[in-house]
Amino acid sequence: MSRGNGRVFTRKGSSYFWIGYYAHGKEQREVARHVRTGDKLEAMDDNRQQAERFLKHRLGEVVAEKHGGYSFVGPSQMRVTVGDLLDSLKSDLELRGKWNDRVDSTVKKVREKFGTWKAVEATSEVVADWQLALREDEYRDATINRFCQILGQAFKLGIERKRVSTVPIIKHLSEVGNERKGFFSESEIRSVITHLPDYLKDFILFAYITGMRRGEIKSLRWSDVHEDAITLRPENSKNGEARTIPLEGELEELIERCKEARKIKQKDGSVLVSEYIFHDKGQVIGEFRKAWATACCMAGVGTLVCPSCGGQIDANYKCEPCGKEYKREQLRYTGRIVHDLRRCAARNLLAAGVPQAVAMKITGHKTDSMFRRYAIVSVDQQREALRAAQVYRQQQQERSKVTRIN
């Protein structure tokens, strides 16, 4: 076979024509198909001409790529599914210590839509239609961006490993004005904590005081505690940097309680000692959305709504506006979220007069812009600032009068 011309041939045990040609330095072999219909061509004399046309079509794609046309998609790449790419991404993230519950949840949503699709079928237009559909399902643009980010990462890794040759162009939706501004007052968060399961009470209090991310808190082990401080390991930190939190005041009391809860008595009488500071019967704390939603609803900072119309639900889980009845797990939660605790910590530190640089070391923010986005000031803080400015102006005015008299 000439590298430039390719060939049409038959294979033992196959009833179809096959074609062979060179692309990217390797011989590609695939079943010959009708150029227009895509039907496989059976090895009969009257089909040979169609097989040769398909061969010329594939050779034309190879030449077009060399001259700046669309990337050539070989037969092996045609078989790769988006699910295959997501599997590779999961393995890569696990290898780099980047896999967590939140990423797992996001990947599941992408797999739900595209898991069985061939990678070549996930075009830019298809992804754009999916973004619109998610908006219609009332997903926020920021959430849609997280889904698309995972999809893009999967394709990028596929390109790096030469599993695919094309990547859909995915438009990033604007998140301006989409920033959450949820905060807890001191009484609100204390109320939520009283309604949480025992294994979550100190976990949430630690998040409220330090602003540490939930995945980071879950990773904390007793080996990370050194005298009067606790150190977050760099491999468990989102920004890849170690972070040390001094155990002062309420944090010191919190850690002492966790020490008492470290030992778990088993049914057979043996005692399990947890290596994790915060744990659920000795194991890493898993997903707790239901427990969080229940506590927030009982504390009056969250509510369960109808998944169809967003209407209010009565005590029997019946939607008043549309009259539908649901099970508890079918209802949608709306209200404060765990990540709001991070904003609370940032604002509380600044309000207490802590320098921003020190506050950022505690919360783990790497850039000033992101910290300022979290440390949103309240109306009361703005009012206090205006009062202080007024006092300052009055003092300046009094000084000016004294100067004129002299």
Tab-separated table of C-alpha atoms in Angstrom:
chain	number	residue	atom	x	y	z
A	1	MET	CA	0.000	0.000	0.000
A	2	SER	CA	1.293	3.412	-0.947
A	3	ARG	CA	1.224	5.871	1.977
A	4	GLY	CA	-0.506	8.449	-0.186
A	5	ASN	CA	-3.140	6.307	-1.935
A	6	GLY	CA	-4.409	3.892	0.717
A	7	ARG	CA	-6.206	0.661	-0.145
A	8	VAL	CA	-9.532	-1.157	-0.135
A	9	PHE	CA	-9.423	-4.764	1.068
A	10	THR	CA	-11.350	-7.583	2.708
A	11	ARG	CA	-10.579	-9.330	5.974
A	12	LYS	CA	-11.006	-12.954	6.856
A	13	GLY	CA	-14.154	-13.452	8.897
A	14	SER	CA	-15.659	-10.096	7.899
A	15	SER	CA	-18.400	-9.611	5.334
A	16	TYR	CA	-17.520	-5.933	4.746
A	17	PHE	CA	-15.005	-3.958	2.719
A	18	TRP	CA	-12.239	-2.325	4.738
A	19	ILE	CA	-10.013	0.626	3.955
A	20	GLY	CA	-6.434	1.315	5.049
A	21	TYR	CA	-4.579	4.649	4.902
A	22	TYR	CA	-1.890	6.569	6.767
A	23	ALA	CA	-2.601	9.436	9.190
A	24	HIS	CA	-0.334	10.882	11.891
A	25	GLY	CA	2.389	8.408	10.920
A	26	LYS	CA	0.288	5.298	11.549
A	27	GLU	CA	-1.845	3.085	9.362
A	28	GLN	CA	-5.547	3.504	10.097
A	29	ARG	CA	-7.948	0.678	9.324
A	30	GLU	CA	-11.711	0.846	9.448
A	31	VAL	CA	-14.845	-0.585	7.876
A	32	ALA	CA	-15.759	1.133	4.611
A	33	ARG	CA	-19.020	3.099	4.746
A	34	HIS	CA	-21.274	4.879	2.322
A	35	VAL	CA	-20.133	8.533	2.279
A	36	ARG	CA	-23.664	9.937	2.503
A	37	THR	CA	-25.648	7.402	4.556
A	38	GLY	CA	-22.855	6.041	6.761
A	39	ASP	CA	-23.996	2.460	6.131
A	40	LYS	CA	-21.368	-0.277	6.191
A	41	LEU	CA	-20.517	-1.599	2.718
A	42	GLU	CA	-20.762	-5.357	2.290
A	43	ALA	CA	-17.932	-6.982	0.341
A	44	MET	CA	-19.727	-7.226	-3.001
A	45	ASP	CA	-18.450	-6.061	-6.376
A	46	ASP	CA	-21.041	-3.326	-6.789
A	47	ASN	CA	-19.955	-1.793	-3.476
A	48	ARG	CA	-16.240	-1.552	-4.241
A	49	GLN	CA	-16.640	1.797	-6.003
A	50	GLN	CA	-18.449	3.211	-2.951
A	51	ALA	CA	-15.666	1.841	-0.704
A	52	GLU	CA	-13.072	3.631	-2.856
A	53	ARG	CA	-15.074	6.853	-2.588
A	54	PHE	CA	-15.066	6.506	1.204
A	55	LEU	CA	-11.291	5.969	1.111
A	56	LYS	CA	-10.834	9.178	-0.921
A	57	HIS	CA	-13.098	10.994	1.539
A	58	ARG	CA	-10.931	9.948	4.493
A	59	LEU	CA	-7.727	10.824	2.656
A	60	GLY	CA	-9.207	14.231	1.909
A	61	GLU	CA	-9.808	14.794	5.625
A	62	VAL	CA	-6.171	13.947	6.358
A	63	VAL	CA	-4.949	16.428	3.720
A	64	ALA	CA	-7.397	19.121	4.905
A	65	GLU	CA	-6.043	18.905	8.459
A	66	LYS	CA	-2.498	19.482	7.193
A	67	HIS	CA	-3.659	22.703	5.539
A	68	GLY	CA	-5.463	24.145	8.545
A	69	GLY	CA	-8.820	22.382	8.202
A	70	TYR	CA	-10.719	20.440	10.844
A	71	SER	CA	-8.706	17.982	12.923
A	72	PHE	CA	-8.707	14.455	11.541
A	73	VAL	CA	-10.768	12.012	13.638
A	74	GLY	CA	-9.484	8.454	13.303
A	75	PRO	CA	-11.514	5.268	13.801
A	76	SER	CA	-10.198	4.685	17.330
A	77	GLN	CA	-11.151	8.235	18.319
A	78	MET	CA	-14.627	7.739	16.863
A	79	ARG	CA	-15.240	5.016	19.461
A	80	VAL	CA	-14.271	7.109	22.508
A	81	THR	CA	-17.249	8.207	24.609
A	82	VAL	CA	-17.548	11.196	26.919
A	83	GLY	CA	-17.906	8.642	29.712
A	84	ASP	CA	-14.445	7.296	28.827
A	85	LEU	CA	-13.019	10.819	29.056
A	86	LEU	CA	-14.706	11.382	32.429
A	87	ASP	CA	-13.247	8.102	33.728
A	88	SER	CA	-9.772	9.269	32.741
A	89	LEU	CA	-10.367	12.641	34.387
A	90	LYS	CA	-11.466	10.963	37.626
A	91	SER	CA	-8.303	8.836	37.698
A	92	ASP	CA	-6.176	11.919	37.022
A	93	LEU	CA	-7.844	13.976	39.773
A	94	GLU	CA	-7.556	11.113	42.264
A	95	LEU	CA	-3.862	10.768	41.408
A	96	ARG	CA	-3.315	14.478	42.083
A	97	GLY	CA	-5.438	14.489	45.252
A	98	LYS	CA	-8.068	16.759	43.672
A	99	TRP	CA	-11.051	14.389	43.799
A	100	ASN	CA	-13.705	15.162	46.420
A	101	ASP	CA	-17.458	14.916	47.016
A	102	ARG	CA	-18.210	18.181	45.243
A	103	VAL	CA	-16.292	17.167	42.096
A	104	ASP	CA	-17.937	13.737	42.210
A	105	SER	CA	-21.384	15.353	42.303
A	106	THR	CA	-20.507	17.638	39.360
A	107	VAL	CA	-19.123	14.772	37.275
A	108	LYS	CA	-22.293	12.751	37.879
A	109	LYS	CA	-24.380	15.564	36.377
A	110	VAL	CA	-22.173	15.711	33.255
A	111	ARG	CA	-22.198	11.901	32.949
A	112	GLU	CA	-25.980	11.897	33.283
A	113	LYS	CA	-26.204	13.981	30.107
A	114	PHE	CA	-23.221	12.918	28.002
A	115	GLY	CA	-21.899	9.670	29.510
A	116	THR	CA	-22.986	7.409	26.640
A	117	TRP	CA	-22.367	9.954	23.875
A	118	LYS	CA	-19.498	9.534	21.464
A	119	ALA	CA	-16.988	12.317	22.132
A	120	VAL	CA	-17.247	13.514	18.521
A	121	GLU	CA	-21.008	13.999	19.003
A	122	ALA	CA	-20.548	16.507	21.861
A	123	THR	CA	-20.213	19.510	19.575
A	124	SER	CA	-20.152	23.191	20.537
A	125	GLU	CA	-23.792	23.574	19.473
A	126	VAL	CA	-24.872	20.581	21.562
A	127	VAL	CA	-23.128	21.975	24.653
A	128	ALA	CA	-24.715	25.418	24.115
A	129	ASP	CA	-28.169	23.787	23.905
A	130	TRP	CA	-27.411	21.953	27.150
A	131	GLN	CA	-26.490	25.220	28.863
A	132	LEU	CA	-29.844	26.700	27.820
A	133	ALA	CA	-31.685	23.611	29.069
A	134	LEU	CA	-29.942	23.864	32.442
A	135	ARG	CA	-30.999	27.502	32.704
A	136	GLU	CA	-34.580	26.476	32.053
A	137	ASP	CA	-34.214	23.990	34.904
A	138	GLU	CA	-33.292	27.000	37.091
A	139	TYR	CA	-29.598	26.226	37.525
A	140	ARG	CA	-27.492	29.311	38.246
A	141	ASP	CA	-24.955	30.379	35.616
A	142	ALA	CA	-22.149	29.753	38.109
A	143	THR	CA	-23.342	26.163	38.586
A	144	ILE	CA	-23.641	25.645	34.821
A	145	ASN	CA	-20.072	26.896	34.457
A	146	ARG	CA	-18.887	24.275	36.962
A	147	PHE	CA	-20.543	21.507	34.913
A	148	CYS	CA	-19.013	22.810	31.689
A	149	GLN	CA	-15.627	23.242	33.350
A	150	ILE	CA	-15.557	19.511	34.156
A	151	LEU	CA	-16.604	18.667	30.590
A	152	GLY	CA	-13.858	20.910	29.204
A	153	GLN	CA	-11.240	19.396	31.519
A	154	ALA	CA	-12.205	15.897	30.369
A	155	PHE	CA	-11.756	16.862	26.703
A	156	LYS	CA	-8.491	18.700	27.416
A	157	LEU	CA	-7.069	15.589	29.077
A	158	GLY	CA	-8.299	13.549	26.114
A	159	ILE	CA	-6.338	15.832	23.777
A	160	GLU	CA	-3.204	15.524	25.918
A	161	ARG	CA	-3.448	11.728	25.826
A	162	LYS	CA	-4.358	11.718	22.116
A	163	ARG	CA	-7.677	9.984	22.735
A	164	VAL	CA	-9.574	12.712	20.870
A	165	SER	CA	-8.490	15.316	18.350
A	166	THR	CA	-11.270	17.902	18.669
A	167	VAL	CA	-12.685	19.838	21.619
A	168	PRO	CA	-16.055	21.611	21.667
A	169	ILE	CA	-15.895	25.366	22.163
A	170	ILE	CA	-17.634	25.966	25.496
A	171	LYS	CA	-18.782	29.519	26.247
A	172	HIS	CA	-18.219	30.731	29.822
A	173	LEU	CA	-21.397	32.312	31.177
A	174	SER	CA	-21.138	35.593	33.031
A	175	GLU	CA	-21.233	35.314	36.811
A	176	VAL	CA	-21.457	39.041	37.452
A	177	GLY	CA	-24.113	39.655	40.079
A	178	ASN	CA	-24.306	35.919	40.748
A	179	GLU	CA	-22.132	36.003	43.854
A	180	ARG	CA	-23.834	34.606	46.912
A	181	LYS	CA	-24.177	37.068	49.762
A	182	GLY	CA	-25.520	34.767	52.459
A	183	PHE	CA	-24.364	35.367	56.022
A	184	PHE	CA	-25.284	34.037	59.445
A	185	SER	CA	-25.772	36.184	62.492
A	186	GLU	CA	-24.241	34.788	65.675
A	187	SER	CA	-27.647	33.660	66.983
A	188	GLU	CA	-28.614	32.066	63.647
A	189	ILE	CA	-25.554	29.842	63.336
A	190	ARG	CA	-25.797	28.800	66.996
A	191	SER	CA	-29.417	27.806	66.385
A	192	VAL	CA	-28.480	25.775	63.291
A	193	ILE	CA	-25.753	23.949	65.234
A	194	THR	CA	-28.199	22.882	67.964
A	195	HIS	CA	-30.329	21.125	65.331
A	196	LEU	CA	-27.450	19.246	63.677
A	197	PRO	CA	-26.461	15.625	64.430
A	198	ASP	CA	-23.788	15.429	67.143
A	199	TYR	CA	-20.996	14.461	64.727
A	200	LEU	CA	-21.559	17.680	62.725
A	201	LYS	CA	-21.894	20.245	65.538
A	202	ASP	CA	-18.178	20.941	66.071
A	203	PHE	CA	-17.444	20.446	62.354
A	204	ILE	CA	-19.741	23.358	61.468
A	205	LEU	CA	-18.547	25.487	64.393
A	206	PHE	CA	-14.938	25.016	63.237
A	207	ALA	CA	-15.944	26.117	59.713
A	208	TYR	CA	-17.725	29.192	61.107
A	209	ILE	CA	-14.737	30.299	63.182
A	210	THR	CA	-11.909	29.589	60.730
A	211	GLY	CA	-13.560	29.896	57.290
A	212	MET	CA	-11.883	26.655	56.248
A	213	ARG	CA	-13.469	24.772	53.342
A	214	ARG	CA	-15.482	21.669	54.207
A	215	GLY	CA	-13.216	19.334	52.189
A	216	GLU	CA	-10.190	20.729	54.012
A	217	ILE	CA	-11.831	20.212	57.405
A	218	LYS	CA	-12.745	16.623	56.531
A	219	SER	CA	-9.080	15.877	55.823
A	220	LEU	CA	-7.776	17.047	59.219
A	221	ARG	CA	-6.122	14.281	61.257
A	222	TRP	CA	-4.836	14.180	64.821
A	223	SER	CA	-1.327	13.967	63.389
A	224	ASP	CA	-1.928	17.516	62.110
A	225	VAL	CA	-2.318	18.869	65.665
A	226	HIS	CA	0.913	20.173	67.200
A	227	GLU	CA	0.713	21.555	70.749
A	228	ASP	CA	-1.467	24.683	70.413
A	229	ALA	CA	-1.974	24.767	66.630
A	230	ILE	CA	-3.392	22.692	63.811
A	231	THR	CA	-1.813	22.511	60.346
A	232	LEU	CA	-3.652	21.853	57.099
A	233	ARG	CA	-1.404	19.837	54.806
A	234	PRO	CA	-0.638	21.351	51.380
A	235	GLU	CA	-1.977	18.274	49.552
A	236	ASN	CA	-5.348	18.796	51.263
A	237	SER	CA	-5.474	22.560	50.694
A	238	LYS	CA	-7.331	23.886	47.666
A	239	ASN	CA	-4.578	26.397	46.869
A	240	GLY	CA	-1.812	23.824	47.475
A	241	GLU	CA	-0.331	25.717	50.420
A	242	ALA	CA	-0.057	24.555	54.020
A	243	ARG	CA	-1.984	26.605	56.573
A	244	THR	CA	-1.609	26.765	60.351
A	245	ILE	CA	-4.472	27.747	62.671
A	246	PRO	CA	-3.632	28.538	66.325
A	247	LEU	CA	-5.978	26.852	68.817
A	248	GLU	CA	-7.232	29.804	70.824
A	249	GLY	CA	-10.388	30.402	72.857
A	250	GLU	CA	-13.390	28.517	71.551
A	251	LEU	CA	-11.226	26.545	69.101
A	252	GLU	CA	-9.207	25.157	71.990
A	253	GLU	CA	-12.392	24.051	73.754
A	254	LEU	CA	-13.674	22.544	70.501
A	255	ILE	CA	-10.552	20.409	70.010
A	256	GLU	CA	-10.783	19.152	73.589
A	257	ARG	CA	-14.330	17.952	72.912
A	258	CYS	CA	-13.133	16.228	69.750
A	259	LYS	CA	-10.434	14.433	71.757
A	260	GLU	CA	-13.108	13.008	74.037
A	261	ALA	CA	-15.108	11.838	71.001
A	262	ARG	CA	-12.065	10.261	69.359
A	263	LYS	CA	-12.737	6.803	70.813
A	264	ILE	CA	-15.712	4.874	69.445
A	265	LYS	CA	-16.937	1.791	71.229
A	266	GLN	CA	-17.868	-1.049	68.876
A	267	LYS	CA	-20.681	-3.595	69.272
A	268	ASP	CA	-18.183	-6.337	70.107
A	269	GLY	CA	-16.793	-4.275	72.982
A	270	SER	CA	-13.632	-3.189	71.182
A	271	VAL	CA	-12.676	0.472	70.866
A	272	LEU	CA	-11.952	2.191	67.564
A	273	VAL	CA	-9.707	5.256	67.695
A	274	SER	CA	-10.395	7.669	64.836
A	275	GLU	CA	-7.438	9.182	63.026
A	276	TYR	CA	-9.669	12.061	61.897
A	277	ILE	CA	-10.463	15.016	64.145
A	278	PHE	CA	-13.987	15.284	62.745
A	279	HIS	CA	-15.548	11.948	61.909
A	280	ASP	CA	-18.760	9.940	61.658
A	281	LYS	CA	-18.314	6.812	63.787
A	282	GLY	CA	-14.616	6.805	63.006
A	283	GLN	CA	-14.993	7.290	59.265
A	284	VAL	CA	-14.476	10.374	57.094
A	285	ILE	CA	-17.572	12.560	57.136
A	286	GLY	CA	-19.510	12.079	53.924
A	287	GLU	CA	-22.234	14.140	52.271
A	288	PHE	CA	-24.596	15.788	54.752
A	289	ARG	CA	-26.865	17.974	52.631
A	290	LYS	CA	-30.062	16.506	54.084
A	291	ALA	CA	-28.927	17.019	57.691
A	292	TRP	CA	-27.846	20.581	56.878
A	293	ALA	CA	-31.124	21.430	55.139
A	294	THR	CA	-33.146	20.020	58.028
A	295	ALA	CA	-31.179	22.038	60.612
A	296	CYS	CA	-31.446	25.269	58.594
A	297	CYS	CA	-35.197	24.806	58.145
A	298	MET	CA	-35.657	24.238	61.875
A	299	ALA	CA	-33.553	27.344	62.618
A	300	GLY	CA	-35.611	29.446	60.213
A	301	VAL	CA	-32.792	30.219	57.749
A	302	GLY	CA	-33.864	27.788	55.047
A	303	THR	CA	-36.971	26.220	53.603
A	304	LEU	CA	-38.127	23.286	51.479
A	305	VAL	CA	-39.934	24.195	48.270
A	306	CYS	CA	-41.753	22.442	45.460
A	307	PRO	CA	-39.284	21.124	42.848
A	308	SER	CA	-41.767	21.982	40.080
A	309	CYS	CA	-42.978	25.498	40.829
A	310	GLY	CA	-40.860	26.581	43.795
A	311	GLY	CA	-43.976	27.046	45.917
A	312	GLN	CA	-44.227	26.610	49.666
A	313	ILE	CA	-44.660	23.153	51.174
A	314	ASP	CA	-46.969	22.416	54.107
A	315	ALA	CA	-46.310	20.034	57.012
A	316	ASN	CA	-47.483	17.077	54.902
A	317	TYR	CA	-45.032	17.922	52.075
A	318	LYS	CA	-47.821	19.154	49.829
A	319	CYS	CA	-47.287	22.144	47.544
A	320	GLU	CA	-49.934	24.776	48.203
A	321	PRO	CA	-49.811	26.520	44.767
A	322	CYS	CA	-49.886	23.413	42.523
A	323	GLY	CA	-51.443	20.868	44.917
A	324	LYS	CA	-48.811	18.168	44.365
A	325	GLU	CA	-47.667	15.877	47.171
A	326	TYR	CA	-44.023	14.836	47.545
A	327	LYS	CA	-41.725	12.700	49.632
A	328	ARG	CA	-39.139	14.522	51.744
A	329	GLU	CA	-36.233	13.541	49.470
A	330	GLN	CA	-38.037	14.937	46.406
A	331	LEU	CA	-38.251	18.480	47.761
A	332	ARG	CA	-35.758	21.209	46.842
A	333	TYR	CA	-33.939	23.112	49.567
A	334	THR	CA	-33.364	26.842	49.353
A	335	GLY	CA	-31.602	28.953	51.943
A	336	ARG	CA	-28.215	29.299	53.630
A	337	ILE	CA	-25.465	26.939	52.551
A	338	VAL	CA	-22.336	25.609	54.257
A	339	HIS	CA	-20.110	27.802	52.080
A	340	ASP	CA	-21.768	30.877	53.635
A	341	LEU	CA	-19.742	30.079	56.766
A	342	ARG	CA	-16.605	30.999	54.842
A	343	ARG	CA	-17.996	34.447	54.106
A	344	CYS	CA	-18.967	34.845	57.754
A	345	ALA	CA	-15.440	34.076	58.936
A	346	ALA	CA	-13.911	36.580	56.498
A	347	ARG	CA	-16.274	39.368	57.517
A	348	ASN	CA	-16.043	38.639	61.245
A	349	LEU	CA	-12.244	38.754	61.175
A	350	LEU	CA	-12.190	42.151	59.445
A	351	ALA	CA	-14.957	43.539	61.660
A	352	ALA	CA	-12.889	42.536	64.701
A	353	GLY	CA	-10.004	44.673	63.396
A	354	VAL	CA	-7.825	41.815	62.155
A	355	PRO	CA	-5.486	42.995	59.334
A	356	GLN	CA	-6.545	41.627	55.956
A	357	ALA	CA	-3.214	39.854	55.397
A	358	VAL	CA	-3.633	37.940	58.667
A	359	ALA	CA	-7.288	37.149	57.954
A	360	MET	CA	-6.345	35.730	54.549
A	361	LYS	CA	-3.795	33.432	56.208
A	362	ILE	CA	-6.561	32.018	58.401
A	363	THR	CA	-9.229	31.570	55.716
A	364	GLY	CA	-6.777	30.456	53.023
A	365	HIS	CA	-7.643	33.078	50.408
A	366	LYS	CA	-4.786	33.518	47.984
A	367	THR	CA	-5.789	36.776	46.258
A	368	ASP	CA	-7.043	40.113	47.578
A	369	SER	CA	-9.838	40.228	44.993
A	370	MET	CA	-11.337	36.897	46.066
A	371	PHE	CA	-11.076	37.769	49.759
A	372	ARG	CA	-12.833	41.101	49.181
A	373	ARG	CA	-15.557	39.233	47.317
A	374	TYR	CA	-16.127	37.102	50.419
A	375	ALA	CA	-15.716	39.843	53.025
A	376	ILE	CA	-18.883	41.689	51.989
A	377	VAL	CA	-19.750	44.357	54.534
A	378	SER	CA	-23.193	44.428	56.110
A	379	VAL	CA	-25.603	47.370	56.134
A	380	ASP	CA	-24.902	47.842	59.851
A	381	GLN	CA	-21.178	48.083	59.140
A	382	GLN	CA	-21.829	50.651	56.415
A	383	ARG	CA	-24.067	52.629	58.781
A	384	GLU	CA	-21.361	52.592	61.446
A	385	ALA	CA	-18.808	53.761	58.878
A	386	LEU	CA	-21.033	56.698	57.851
A	387	ARG	CA	-21.506	57.668	61.493
A	388	ALA	CA	-17.754	57.596	62.053
A	389	ALA	CA	-17.235	59.724	58.928
A	390	GLN	CA	-19.821	62.236	60.162
A	391	VAL	CA	-18.079	62.521	63.543
A	392	TYR	CA	-14.802	63.087	61.716
A	393	ARG	CA	-16.310	65.865	59.561
A	394	GLN	CA	-17.775	67.560	62.636
A	395	GLN	CA	-14.391	67.461	64.363
A	396	GLN	CA	-12.763	68.998	61.299
A	397	GLN	CA	-15.415	71.714	61.231
A	398	GLU	CA	-14.879	72.560	64.924
A	399	ARG	CA	-11.130	72.782	64.373
A	400	SER	CA	-11.726	75.144	61.448
A	401	LYS	CA	-13.818	77.470	63.648
A	402	VAL	CA	-11.113	77.592	66.297
A	403	THR	CA	-8.533	78.463	63.660
A	404	ARG	CA	-10.613	81.387	62.309
A	405	ILE	CA	-11.135	82.865	65.803
A	406	ASN	CA	-7.407	82.908	66.423
